[in-house]
Amino acid sequence: MRQQLCDALVSRSVNPDMVFLTGDLGFMALEPLQQGMQARFINAGVAEQNMVSVAAAMAREGLDLWVYSIAPFCYARPFEQIRNDVAFHNLPVKLIGNGGGYGYGVMGPTHHAIEDYGILLTLPNMRVFIPVFDEDVDAVISHAGAAQNPSYLRLGRGEIPLGFEVPKYAPWRQLTAGGGMVVIVAGPVAGTYIDAFQSLPEEIRPNFWIVSELPLEKNPLPLELLKQMSARQDLCVVEEHVRRGGLGSELALLLLEKKIEVGAFHHLYARAHHYATYGSQNFLRAQSGIDVKSVLAVVAQKSLEF
Amino acid sequence: MILTDKTLTAARKRLLQMHFESGVGHIGGNLSCLDAMMLTFHEYVGDEDRFILSKGHAAGALYITLWSLGRLSNDTLKTFHKDNTLLAGHPPASGINDILFATGSLGHGLSLAAGTALALQLKGQSGNVYCLTSDGEWQEGSTWEAMIFAAHRRLSNLTILVDHNNLQGFGSTHDVASMSPLTEKLSGFDLDIQYVDGHDLSAIRTAIDKPSDKCRIIILQTIKGHGVSFMEDRMEWHYLPLKEEQYKLATQEIEAL
């Protein structure tokens, strides 16, 4: 999504108040932005704590701040700066984390970000945007840019099957419909399920939803989804994020609060920062049981039982 | 507006009164920086300028300074540290226009000041940014990140005041993690570094007035608990509140300064 990110930010940079800070990342991707923004493109060096506080201060002066790094270096290293300097003051700093989830694959667990939005959503005023497809990035930049709150953009690598027409960006989108369980997915891993779900017989094909904005109290569930869940269908939530603090737990709480009874609740999630051996994003998804094969085992089998 | 001895004495006494009435400590580190803070606010910080208190535990000195300028009332000071107050133990995130950031976790203020200074430059505004740090917080890595940034960006509109009172939370800076002399540690940066008596208003004025095209650091040689003999250079006055007898004695000594 880096190319789309660069394009979207270049378009936005006609705003003279926009400032972009990078933690020394963007080689072979952000050069057009650097050339276009000149002094307002700031390589803050390998110093993320300082970068985030600087961003907070510049936002406090009314500038339009975007901060970029590899996802874990964007939120984990400077967490206190995000908490104290950005969130406590409700400053509209946009934190862009590239390679969310297992995006950096074989680079190892220091580069993974599988607890990012759970941690950040504990902070006041924070909004999270998780584009699913490359085509979403432009709209996500617009939505985050329009918000008057701090936000975190979790970027990954969009994956769509050949010939699939990406639906226009919306915080909630339904990708397949059928008589099967309700499946809700966050992040680009959703793209890897499309072919398989579309191929399922109609009676077990899931009502497959993707969600791109959190927290849910700022992004209410669509009526159609509520209707589907209220029919006591099984529900499967999939995310490239640890179990605690993620979409699954937030959704479970919401269902309890709203007294919505679903059938079985399946939560498939990133199970470990690293395993005994290392591998690609797809390898790690399989290890965690969120690859298409593992998800199908839940979605198709449970639906057949039902 | 020139800061007079009379105004400064009144501020010192009001600081003691506020802390005594609220039963609150952190007095030593407030008295060490109050002189420089008062001078900076009274003589240098105009509408176009910014002040950021990095050593948030000197919030008392900041509140008193704002009171001395008529921006906080006596009634407000009476709420210090009480329930439903704006005047928390560290500067609040909102509610007081002169306080830009909720500081208190050390090592944030210098980055915030650097970002503010850069923002003013990018916007073509002429204001200066003043940042007051403690000496102990130079043990924070983020402070050095900020220093690299400020020096590299040649933020000539940024003045950093270091309250170098030599005492930190659980020992002297020399014993805990010595950076003495701090001027030498900083000398590798392309900065304008000055070292002055932090209780000599004239010396501080001269340091701030010195023209420079670089980011400036003024290391203020100060005394924790300055002006109160039984507090001076004693670590416990980082924490202790005043008892009534101590308060009376301290006030007398401040008046006699």
Coordinates of C-alpha atoms in Angstrom, one line a residue:
Chain A
M1 CA 0.0 0.0 0.0
R2 CA 3.1 2.3 0.1
Q3 CA 2.6 3.4 -3.5
Q4 CA -1.0 4.3 -2.8
L5 CA 0.0 6.0 0.4
C6 CA 2.5 8.1 -1.4
D7 CA 0.1 9.1 -4.1
A8 CA -2.6 10.0 -1.6
L9 CA -0.2 12.1 0.5
V10 CA 1.2 13.8 -2.6
S11 CA -2.3 14.9 -3.5
R12 CA -2.9 16.1 0.0
S13 CA 0.4 18.0 0.3
V14 CA -1.0 20.9 -1.7
N15 CA -2.2 22.0 1.7
P16 CA 0.7 24.2 2.9
D17 CA 0.0 23.2 6.5
M18 CA 0.7 19.6 5.9
V19 CA 3.9 18.2 7.5
F20 CA 5.2 14.6 7.1
L21 CA 7.6 13.1 9.5
T22 CA 9.4 9.8 8.8
G23 CA 11.5 7.7 11.1
D24 CA 14.1 7.3 8.4
L25 CA 11.9 5.1 6.3
G26 CA 10.4 5.4 2.8
F27 CA 13.3 4.5 0.5
M28 CA 12.1 3.6 -3.0
A29 CA 8.6 4.6 -2.0
L30 CA 8.2 8.1 -0.6
E31 CA 10.7 10.0 -2.8
P32 CA 8.0 11.8 -4.8
L33 CA 6.5 13.0 -1.5
Q34 CA 9.9 14.2 -0.3
Q35 CA 10.5 16.1 -3.5
G36 CA 7.1 17.6 -3.5
M37 CA 7.0 18.7 0.1
Q38 CA 10.6 19.9 0.5
A39 CA 11.0 21.4 4.0
R40 CA 7.7 20.1 5.1
F41 CA 9.0 16.5 4.6
I42 CA 11.1 15.8 7.6
N43 CA 13.3 12.8 8.2
A44 CA 13.4 12.8 12.0
G45 CA 16.0 10.1 12.0
V46 CA 16.0 6.9 14.0
A47 CA 14.4 8.6 17.0
E48 CA 10.7 7.7 17.2
Q49 CA 10.1 9.1 20.7
N50 CA 11.3 12.5 19.7
M51 CA 9.4 12.3 16.3
V52 CA 6.1 11.7 18.0
S53 CA 6.5 14.5 20.5
V54 CA 7.6 16.8 17.7
A55 CA 4.5 15.9 15.8
A56 CA 2.3 16.6 18.7
A57 CA 3.8 20.0 19.2
M58 CA 3.5 20.9 15.5
A59 CA -0.1 19.7 15.5
R60 CA -0.7 21.9 18.6
E61 CA 0.4 24.8 16.4
G62 CA -2.3 24.0 13.9
L63 CA -0.3 22.1 11.3
D64 CA -1.5 18.9 9.6
L65 CA 0.7 16.1 10.9
W66 CA 1.5 12.7 9.5
V67 CA 4.0 10.4 11.1
Y68 CA 5.4 7.3 9.3
S69 CA 7.4 4.3 10.3
I70 CA 7.4 0.5 10.3
A71 CA 4.3 -0.3 12.4
P72 CA 6.0 -1.4 15.7
F73 CA 8.4 1.5 15.7
C74 CA 5.4 3.8 15.1
Y75 CA 3.4 2.8 18.2
A76 CA 5.4 0.5 20.5
R77 CA 8.7 2.5 20.9
P78 CA 7.0 5.9 21.4
F79 CA 3.9 4.7 23.2
E80 CA 4.2 7.1 26.1
Q81 CA 4.7 10.0 23.6
I82 CA 1.5 8.9 21.8
R83 CA -0.3 8.6 25.1
N84 CA 0.9 11.8 26.9
D85 CA 1.6 14.2 24.1
V86 CA -0.8 13.2 21.4
A87 CA -3.8 11.4 23.0
F88 CA -4.1 13.3 26.2
H89 CA -4.3 16.5 24.2
N90 CA -6.5 15.1 21.5
L91 CA -4.2 16.3 18.8
P92 CA -5.0 15.2 15.3
V93 CA -1.7 13.5 14.6
K94 CA -2.0 10.7 12.0
L95 CA 0.3 7.8 12.8
I96 CA 1.0 5.6 9.8
G97 CA 2.4 2.1 10.6
N98 CA 3.5 0.2 7.6
G99 CA 3.5 -3.6 7.7
G100 CA 0.8 -4.1 10.3
G101 CA 0.2 -7.7 11.6
Y102 CA 2.8 -10.1 10.3
G103 CA 3.5 -7.8 7.3
Y104 CA 7.3 -8.0 7.8
G105 CA 7.1 -11.8 7.9
V106 CA 10.5 -13.4 8.0
M107 CA 12.1 -10.2 9.3
G108 CA 11.1 -11.5 12.7
P109 CA 9.0 -10.6 15.7
T110 CA 10.7 -7.2 16.4
H111 CA 9.1 -6.1 13.1
H112 CA 5.6 -7.5 13.7
A113 CA 2.7 -5.5 14.9
I114 CA 0.1 -7.8 16.2
E115 CA -1.0 -5.9 19.3
D116 CA -1.0 -2.4 17.7
Y117 CA -4.6 -1.4 17.5
G118 CA -5.6 -3.1 20.7
I119 CA -3.0 -1.1 22.6
L120 CA -3.7 2.1 20.9
L121 CA -7.5 1.8 21.4
T122 CA -6.9 1.9 25.1
L123 CA -6.0 5.6 24.7
P124 CA -8.5 8.4 24.8
N125 CA -9.7 9.8 21.5
M126 CA -7.8 7.4 19.3
R127 CA -9.2 6.2 16.0
V128 CA -7.8 3.3 14.0
F129 CA -8.0 2.8 10.3
I130 CA -7.3 -0.6 8.7
P131 CA -7.5 -0.5 4.9
V132 CA -8.2 -3.9 3.4
F133 CA -7.3 -3.2 -0.2
D134 CA -4.7 -1.0 -1.8
E135 CA -7.6 0.8 -3.3
D136 CA -8.8 1.8 0.1
V137 CA -5.8 3.9 1.0
D138 CA -6.8 7.1 -0.7
A139 CA -10.2 7.2 1.1
V140 CA -8.6 6.2 4.4
I141 CA -6.1 9.1 4.1
S142 CA -9.1 11.4 3.5
H143 CA -11.1 10.0 6.5
A144 CA -8.1 10.1 8.9
G145 CA -7.2 13.6 7.6
A146 CA -10.6 14.9 8.2
A147 CA -10.8 13.6 11.8
Q148 CA -10.1 16.0 14.6
N149 CA -8.6 13.2 16.7
P150 CA -5.4 11.2 16.8
S151 CA -5.5 8.3 14.5
Y152 CA -3.5 5.2 13.6
L153 CA -3.4 3.8 10.1
R154 CA -2.4 0.2 9.9
L155 CA -1.1 -0.5 6.4
G156 CA -0.4 -3.9 4.9
R157 CA -0.3 -5.5 1.6
G158 CA -3.6 -5.7 -0.3
E159 CA -4.4 -9.0 -1.7
I160 CA -7.3 -9.5 -4.1
P161 CA -8.2 -12.4 -6.4
L162 CA -7.9 -11.9 -10.1
G163 CA -11.0 -10.2 -11.6
F164 CA -12.3 -9.1 -8.2
E165 CA -13.8 -5.7 -8.2
V166 CA -13.0 -3.9 -5.0
P167 CA -16.1 -2.2 -3.5
K168 CA -15.9 1.5 -2.8
Y169 CA -14.3 2.2 0.6
A170 CA -16.7 2.2 3.6
P171 CA -16.0 1.5 7.2
W172 CA -18.1 -1.7 6.9
R173 CA -18.5 -3.6 3.7
Q174 CA -20.1 -7.0 2.9
L175 CA -18.2 -9.0 0.4
T176 CA -20.2 -12.2 0.1
A177 CA -23.7 -13.2 1.1
G178 CA -25.2 -16.6 1.7
G179 CA -26.9 -18.9 4.2
G180 CA -23.7 -19.6 6.2
M181 CA -22.3 -18.0 9.3
V182 CA -21.4 -14.4 9.7
V183 CA -17.7 -13.7 9.2
I184 CA -16.1 -10.4 10.2
V185 CA -12.5 -9.7 9.3
A186 CA -10.1 -6.8 9.9
G187 CA -7.2 -6.1 7.5
P188 CA -5.8 -7.3 4.2
V189 CA -5.9 -10.9 5.2
A190 CA -9.6 -10.7 4.3
G191 CA -8.6 -10.5 0.6
T192 CA -7.2 -14.0 0.8
Y193 CA -10.6 -15.4 1.7
I194 CA -12.6 -13.9 -1.1
D195 CA -12.1 -16.7 -3.7
A196 CA -12.7 -19.5 -1.3
F197 CA -15.9 -18.0 0.2
Q198 CA -17.3 -17.2 -3.2
S199 CA -16.7 -20.8 -4.3
L200 CA -18.7 -22.2 -1.4
P201 CA -22.3 -23.4 -2.0
E202 CA -24.8 -20.7 -1.4
E203 CA -26.3 -22.5 1.7
I204 CA -23.0 -22.4 3.5
R205 CA -21.5 -19.3 2.0
P206 CA -20.8 -16.8 4.7
N207 CA -22.1 -13.4 5.1
F208 CA -18.6 -12.0 4.9
W209 CA -18.0 -8.5 6.3
I210 CA -14.8 -6.4 6.5
V211 CA -14.4 -3.7 9.0
S212 CA -11.8 -0.9 8.5
E213 CA -12.4 1.6 11.3
L214 CA -12.3 1.1 15.1
P215 CA -13.3 1.5 17.8
L216 CA -16.8 0.1 17.2
E217 CA -18.5 2.8 19.2
K218 CA -17.3 5.3 16.6
N219 CA -18.2 2.9 13.8
P220 CA -21.5 1.3 14.6
L221 CA -22.4 -2.0 13.1
P222 CA -24.7 -1.8 10.0
L223 CA -28.3 -2.7 10.5
E224 CA -28.0 -5.5 8.0
L225 CA -25.1 -7.1 9.9
L226 CA -27.0 -6.7 13.2
K227 CA -30.0 -8.4 11.6
Q228 CA -27.8 -11.3 10.4
M229 CA -26.3 -11.8 13.8
S230 CA -29.6 -11.5 15.5
A231 CA -30.8 -14.6 13.6
R232 CA -28.5 -16.6 16.0
Q233 CA -26.1 -17.4 13.3
D234 CA -22.6 -18.6 14.2
L235 CA -20.1 -15.7 14.2
C236 CA -16.5 -15.9 13.2
V237 CA -14.1 -13.0 13.8
V238 CA -10.7 -13.1 12.2
E239 CA -7.9 -10.6 12.7
E240 CA -4.1 -10.5 12.4
H241 CA -3.9 -9.3 16.0
V242 CA -3.6 -11.0 19.4
R243 CA -6.7 -12.1 21.1
R244 CA -6.6 -9.6 23.9
G245 CA -7.8 -6.1 23.1
G246 CA -8.6 -6.8 19.5
L247 CA -11.7 -6.8 17.3
G248 CA -12.9 -10.1 18.7
S249 CA -13.0 -9.0 22.3
E250 CA -14.5 -5.6 21.4
L251 CA -17.2 -7.3 19.3
A252 CA -18.0 -9.8 22.1
L253 CA -18.5 -7.0 24.6
L254 CA -20.7 -5.1 22.2
L255 CA -22.9 -8.2 21.6
L256 CA -23.2 -8.7 25.4
E257 CA -24.1 -5.0 25.9
K258 CA -26.7 -5.1 23.2
K259 CA -28.0 -8.4 24.2
I260 CA -27.5 -9.9 20.8
E261 CA -27.4 -13.7 21.0
V262 CA -25.3 -15.3 18.3
G263 CA -24.7 -19.0 17.9
A264 CA -21.1 -20.2 18.4
F265 CA -18.5 -17.4 18.6
H266 CA -15.3 -18.3 16.8
H267 CA -12.3 -16.0 17.2
L268 CA -9.3 -16.6 14.9
Y269 CA -6.3 -14.5 15.7
A270 CA -2.6 -14.0 15.7
R271 CA -1.5 -16.5 18.2
A272 CA 2.2 -15.7 18.8
H273 CA 4.8 -13.1 18.0
H274 CA 7.0 -15.8 16.9
Y275 CA 7.1 -19.5 16.6
A276 CA 10.0 -22.0 16.7
T277 CA 10.9 -21.2 13.2
Y278 CA 10.5 -18.0 11.1
G279 CA 8.8 -17.4 7.8
S280 CA 6.7 -15.2 5.5
Q281 CA 3.5 -13.5 6.4
N282 CA 1.5 -16.4 4.8
F283 CA 3.6 -18.9 6.8
L284 CA 2.8 -17.0 10.1
R285 CA -0.9 -16.7 9.2
A286 CA -1.0 -20.5 8.7
Q287 CA 0.8 -21.0 12.0
S288 CA -1.8 -18.9 13.7
G289 CA -4.7 -20.5 12.0
I290 CA -5.9 -17.4 10.1
D291 CA -4.9 -18.5 6.6
V292 CA -7.6 -19.4 4.2
K293 CA -7.4 -23.1 4.8
S294 CA -7.8 -22.7 8.6
V295 CA -10.7 -20.2 8.2
L296 CA -12.5 -22.4 5.7
A297 CA -12.2 -25.3 8.2
V298 CA -14.2 -23.2 10.6
V299 CA -16.6 -21.5 8.2
A300 CA -17.5 -24.5 6.0
Q301 CA -17.5 -27.2 8.6
K302 CA -19.5 -25.3 11.2
S303 CA -21.9 -24.2 8.6
L304 CA -22.4 -27.8 7.4
E305 CA -23.0 -28.9 11.0
F306 CA -25.5 -26.1 11.4
Chain B
M1 CA 8.3 44.2 32.1
I2 CA 11.3 44.1 34.4
L3 CA 11.1 41.5 37.2
T4 CA 11.7 43.2 40.5
D5 CA 13.1 41.7 43.7
K6 CA 9.8 42.6 45.3
T7 CA 7.8 40.6 42.8
L8 CA 10.2 37.7 43.0
T9 CA 10.0 37.7 46.8
A10 CA 6.3 37.8 46.8
A11 CA 6.2 34.8 44.4
R12 CA 8.6 32.8 46.6
K13 CA 6.4 33.4 49.6
R14 CA 3.2 32.6 47.7
L15 CA 4.8 29.3 46.5
L16 CA 5.6 28.4 50.1
Q17 CA 2.1 29.3 51.2
M18 CA 0.4 27.3 48.4
H19 CA 2.5 24.2 49.2
F20 CA 2.0 24.6 52.9
E21 CA -1.8 25.1 52.7
S22 CA -2.1 22.1 50.4
G23 CA 0.3 19.9 52.4
V24 CA 2.3 19.3 49.2
G25 CA 6.0 18.6 48.6
H26 CA 8.2 19.1 45.6
I27 CA 9.2 22.4 47.1
G28 CA 13.0 22.1 46.6
G29 CA 12.8 21.7 42.9
N30 CA 10.3 24.5 42.6
L31 CA 12.5 27.0 44.5
S32 CA 15.5 26.0 42.4
C33 CA 13.9 27.0 39.1
L34 CA 11.4 29.7 40.2
D35 CA 13.8 32.6 39.7
A36 CA 14.6 31.7 36.1
M37 CA 11.0 30.9 35.3
M38 CA 9.8 34.2 36.7
L39 CA 12.4 36.1 34.8
T40 CA 11.6 34.3 31.6
F41 CA 7.8 34.8 31.8
H42 CA 8.0 38.4 33.1
E43 CA 10.6 39.7 30.6
Y44 CA 10.7 37.4 27.6
V45 CA 7.6 35.3 27.0
G46 CA 5.2 37.5 24.9
D47 CA 2.0 36.6 23.0
E48 CA 4.0 35.2 20.1
D49 CA 6.3 33.1 22.3
R50 CA 5.9 29.7 24.0
F51 CA 7.0 28.3 27.3
I52 CA 7.1 24.5 27.9
L53 CA 7.9 23.2 31.4
S54 CA 9.6 19.9 30.9
K55 CA 10.2 19.3 34.6
G56 CA 6.5 19.0 35.3
H57 CA 7.1 18.5 39.0
A58 CA 7.8 22.2 39.1
A59 CA 4.1 22.8 38.3
G60 CA 3.9 24.8 41.6
A61 CA 6.5 27.3 40.3
L62 CA 4.6 27.6 37.1
Y63 CA 1.3 28.2 38.7
I64 CA 2.9 30.8 41.0
T65 CA 4.5 32.5 38.0
L66 CA 1.2 32.7 36.2
W67 CA -0.4 34.1 39.4
S68 CA 2.3 36.8 39.6
L69 CA 1.3 37.8 36.1
G70 CA -2.4 37.9 37.1
R71 CA -3.3 34.9 35.0
L72 CA -4.2 32.7 38.0
S73 CA -6.2 34.0 41.0
N74 CA -5.6 33.4 44.7
D75 CA -8.9 31.5 44.7
T76 CA -7.5 29.2 42.1
L77 CA -4.2 28.7 43.9
K78 CA -6.2 27.6 47.0
T79 CA -7.4 24.6 45.0
F80 CA -3.9 23.3 44.3
H81 CA -3.8 19.5 44.7
K82 CA -7.4 19.4 45.8
D83 CA -10.2 17.5 44.3
N84 CA -11.9 19.2 41.3
T85 CA -8.9 21.4 40.7
L86 CA -7.2 22.5 37.5
L87 CA -3.9 22.8 39.4
A88 CA -2.8 19.2 39.5
G89 CA 0.6 18.1 40.9
H90 CA 1.8 18.3 37.3
P91 CA 0.7 20.7 34.6
P92 CA -2.8 19.9 33.2
A93 CA -3.6 18.9 29.6
S94 CA -6.1 21.7 29.2
G95 CA -7.9 24.5 30.9
I96 CA -5.0 27.0 31.4
N97 CA -4.0 28.9 28.2
D98 CA -0.4 29.4 29.1
I99 CA 0.1 25.7 29.7
L100 CA 0.5 23.9 26.4
F101 CA 1.2 20.4 27.5
A102 CA 0.6 18.0 30.3
T103 CA 4.1 17.2 31.3
G104 CA 5.4 15.3 34.3
S105 CA 6.9 12.3 32.7
L106 CA 10.4 13.5 32.2
G107 CA 12.1 13.6 28.8
H108 CA 9.1 14.9 26.8
G109 CA 9.3 18.7 27.1
L110 CA 12.4 19.2 25.0
S111 CA 10.9 17.3 22.0
L112 CA 7.7 19.3 22.4
A113 CA 9.6 22.5 22.5
A114 CA 11.7 21.5 19.4
G115 CA 8.5 20.7 17.5
T116 CA 6.9 24.0 18.5
A117 CA 10.0 25.9 17.5
L118 CA 10.1 24.1 14.1
A119 CA 6.4 24.7 13.6
L120 CA 6.8 28.5 14.2
Q121 CA 9.7 28.5 11.7
L122 CA 7.7 26.6 9.1
K123 CA 4.7 29.0 9.5
G124 CA 7.0 32.0 9.3
Q125 CA 6.2 33.2 12.8
S126 CA 8.8 35.1 14.7
G127 CA 8.2 33.7 18.3
N128 CA 10.7 32.1 20.5
V129 CA 10.3 28.9 22.5
Y130 CA 11.6 28.5 26.0
C131 CA 11.9 25.1 27.6
L132 CA 12.8 24.5 31.2
T133 CA 14.2 21.0 32.0
S134 CA 15.6 19.5 35.1
D135 CA 19.1 18.1 35.2
G136 CA 18.1 14.5 36.1
E137 CA 15.9 14.2 33.0
W138 CA 19.1 14.4 30.9
Q139 CA 19.3 10.7 31.8
E140 CA 16.3 10.1 29.6
G141 CA 17.2 8.9 26.1
S142 CA 14.4 10.9 24.5
T143 CA 16.1 14.2 25.7
W144 CA 19.1 13.3 23.7
E145 CA 17.0 12.4 20.7
A146 CA 15.5 15.9 21.0
M147 CA 18.9 17.5 21.4
I148 CA 20.1 15.8 18.2
F149 CA 17.0 17.1 16.4
A150 CA 17.2 20.6 17.7
A151 CA 20.8 21.0 16.9
H152 CA 20.5 19.4 13.5
R153 CA 17.6 21.6 12.6
R154 CA 19.5 24.6 14.0
L155 CA 16.5 25.8 15.9
S156 CA 17.7 29.3 16.8
N157 CA 14.3 30.2 18.1
L158 CA 14.7 27.6 20.9
T159 CA 16.2 28.4 24.3
I160 CA 16.6 25.5 26.7
L161 CA 17.0 26.3 30.4
V162 CA 18.5 23.5 32.5
D163 CA 17.7 23.7 36.2
H164 CA 21.0 22.1 37.3
N165 CA 20.4 21.7 41.1
N166 CA 22.5 18.5 41.3
L167 CA 19.8 16.5 43.1
Q168 CA 17.4 14.0 41.7
G169 CA 14.8 11.6 43.1
F170 CA 17.0 9.3 45.1
G171 CA 20.4 10.8 45.3
S172 CA 22.7 13.4 43.7
T173 CA 23.0 13.4 40.0
H174 CA 26.7 12.9 40.5
D175 CA 26.1 9.6 42.5
V176 CA 23.1 8.3 40.5
A177 CA 24.3 8.6 36.9
S178 CA 26.8 11.3 36.6
M179 CA 26.8 13.5 33.6
S180 CA 29.1 16.1 35.2
P181 CA 30.0 18.4 33.7
L182 CA 26.9 18.6 31.6
T183 CA 28.5 21.3 29.5
E184 CA 31.1 18.8 28.3
K185 CA 28.5 16.2 27.4
L186 CA 26.7 18.8 25.4
S187 CA 29.7 20.4 23.8
G188 CA 29.7 18.0 20.8
F189 CA 26.5 19.4 19.6
D190 CA 26.5 22.5 17.5
L191 CA 24.8 24.6 20.2
D192 CA 25.3 27.8 22.0
I193 CA 26.0 26.7 25.5
Q194 CA 26.2 29.0 28.5
Y195 CA 26.6 28.2 32.2
V196 CA 25.3 30.8 34.6
D197 CA 24.3 31.3 38.2
G198 CA 20.6 30.4 38.1
H199 CA 19.8 32.7 41.0
D200 CA 21.5 35.7 39.5
L201 CA 18.8 37.5 37.4
S202 CA 21.3 39.7 35.7
A203 CA 23.4 36.8 34.6
I204 CA 20.4 34.9 33.3
R205 CA 19.3 38.1 31.4
T206 CA 22.7 38.4 29.8
A207 CA 22.7 34.8 28.7
I208 CA 19.2 35.0 27.1
D209 CA 20.0 38.3 25.5
K210 CA 23.2 37.0 23.8
P211 CA 22.5 36.9 20.1
S212 CA 22.9 33.5 18.5
D213 CA 22.0 31.7 15.3
K214 CA 21.9 28.4 17.0
C215 CA 19.7 26.6 19.5
R216 CA 20.7 27.9 22.9
I217 CA 21.2 26.0 26.2
I218 CA 21.6 27.9 29.4
I219 CA 22.7 25.7 32.2
L220 CA 21.5 27.3 35.4
Q221 CA 23.6 26.5 38.4
T222 CA 20.9 26.4 41.0
I223 CA 20.3 25.3 44.6
K224 CA 17.5 23.0 45.4
G225 CA 15.4 24.7 48.1
H226 CA 17.0 28.0 47.3
G227 CA 16.5 30.6 50.0
V228 CA 15.5 28.3 52.8
S229 CA 18.5 27.2 54.8
F230 CA 17.1 23.9 56.0
M231 CA 16.0 23.0 52.5
E232 CA 19.0 24.0 50.5
D233 CA 20.8 21.2 48.8
R234 CA 18.8 18.5 50.7
M235 CA 17.2 15.7 48.8
E236 CA 14.3 15.2 51.1
W237 CA 12.9 18.6 50.0
H238 CA 12.2 17.0 46.7
Y239 CA 9.3 15.3 48.5
L240 CA 8.5 16.7 51.9
P241 CA 5.6 19.1 52.7
L242 CA 6.1 21.9 55.2
K243 CA 5.1 21.7 58.9
E244 CA 3.7 24.9 60.4
E245 CA 6.9 25.9 62.2
Q246 CA 9.0 25.1 59.1
Y247 CA 6.6 27.2 57.0
K248 CA 7.0 30.2 59.3
L249 CA 10.8 29.9 59.4
A250 CA 11.0 29.4 55.7
T251 CA 8.9 32.5 55.0
Q252 CA 11.1 34.6 57.3
E253 CA 14.2 33.5 55.5
I254 CA 12.6 34.2 52.1
E255 CA 11.7 37.7 53.3
A256 CA 15.3 38.3 54.5
L257 CA 16.9 37.3 51.2

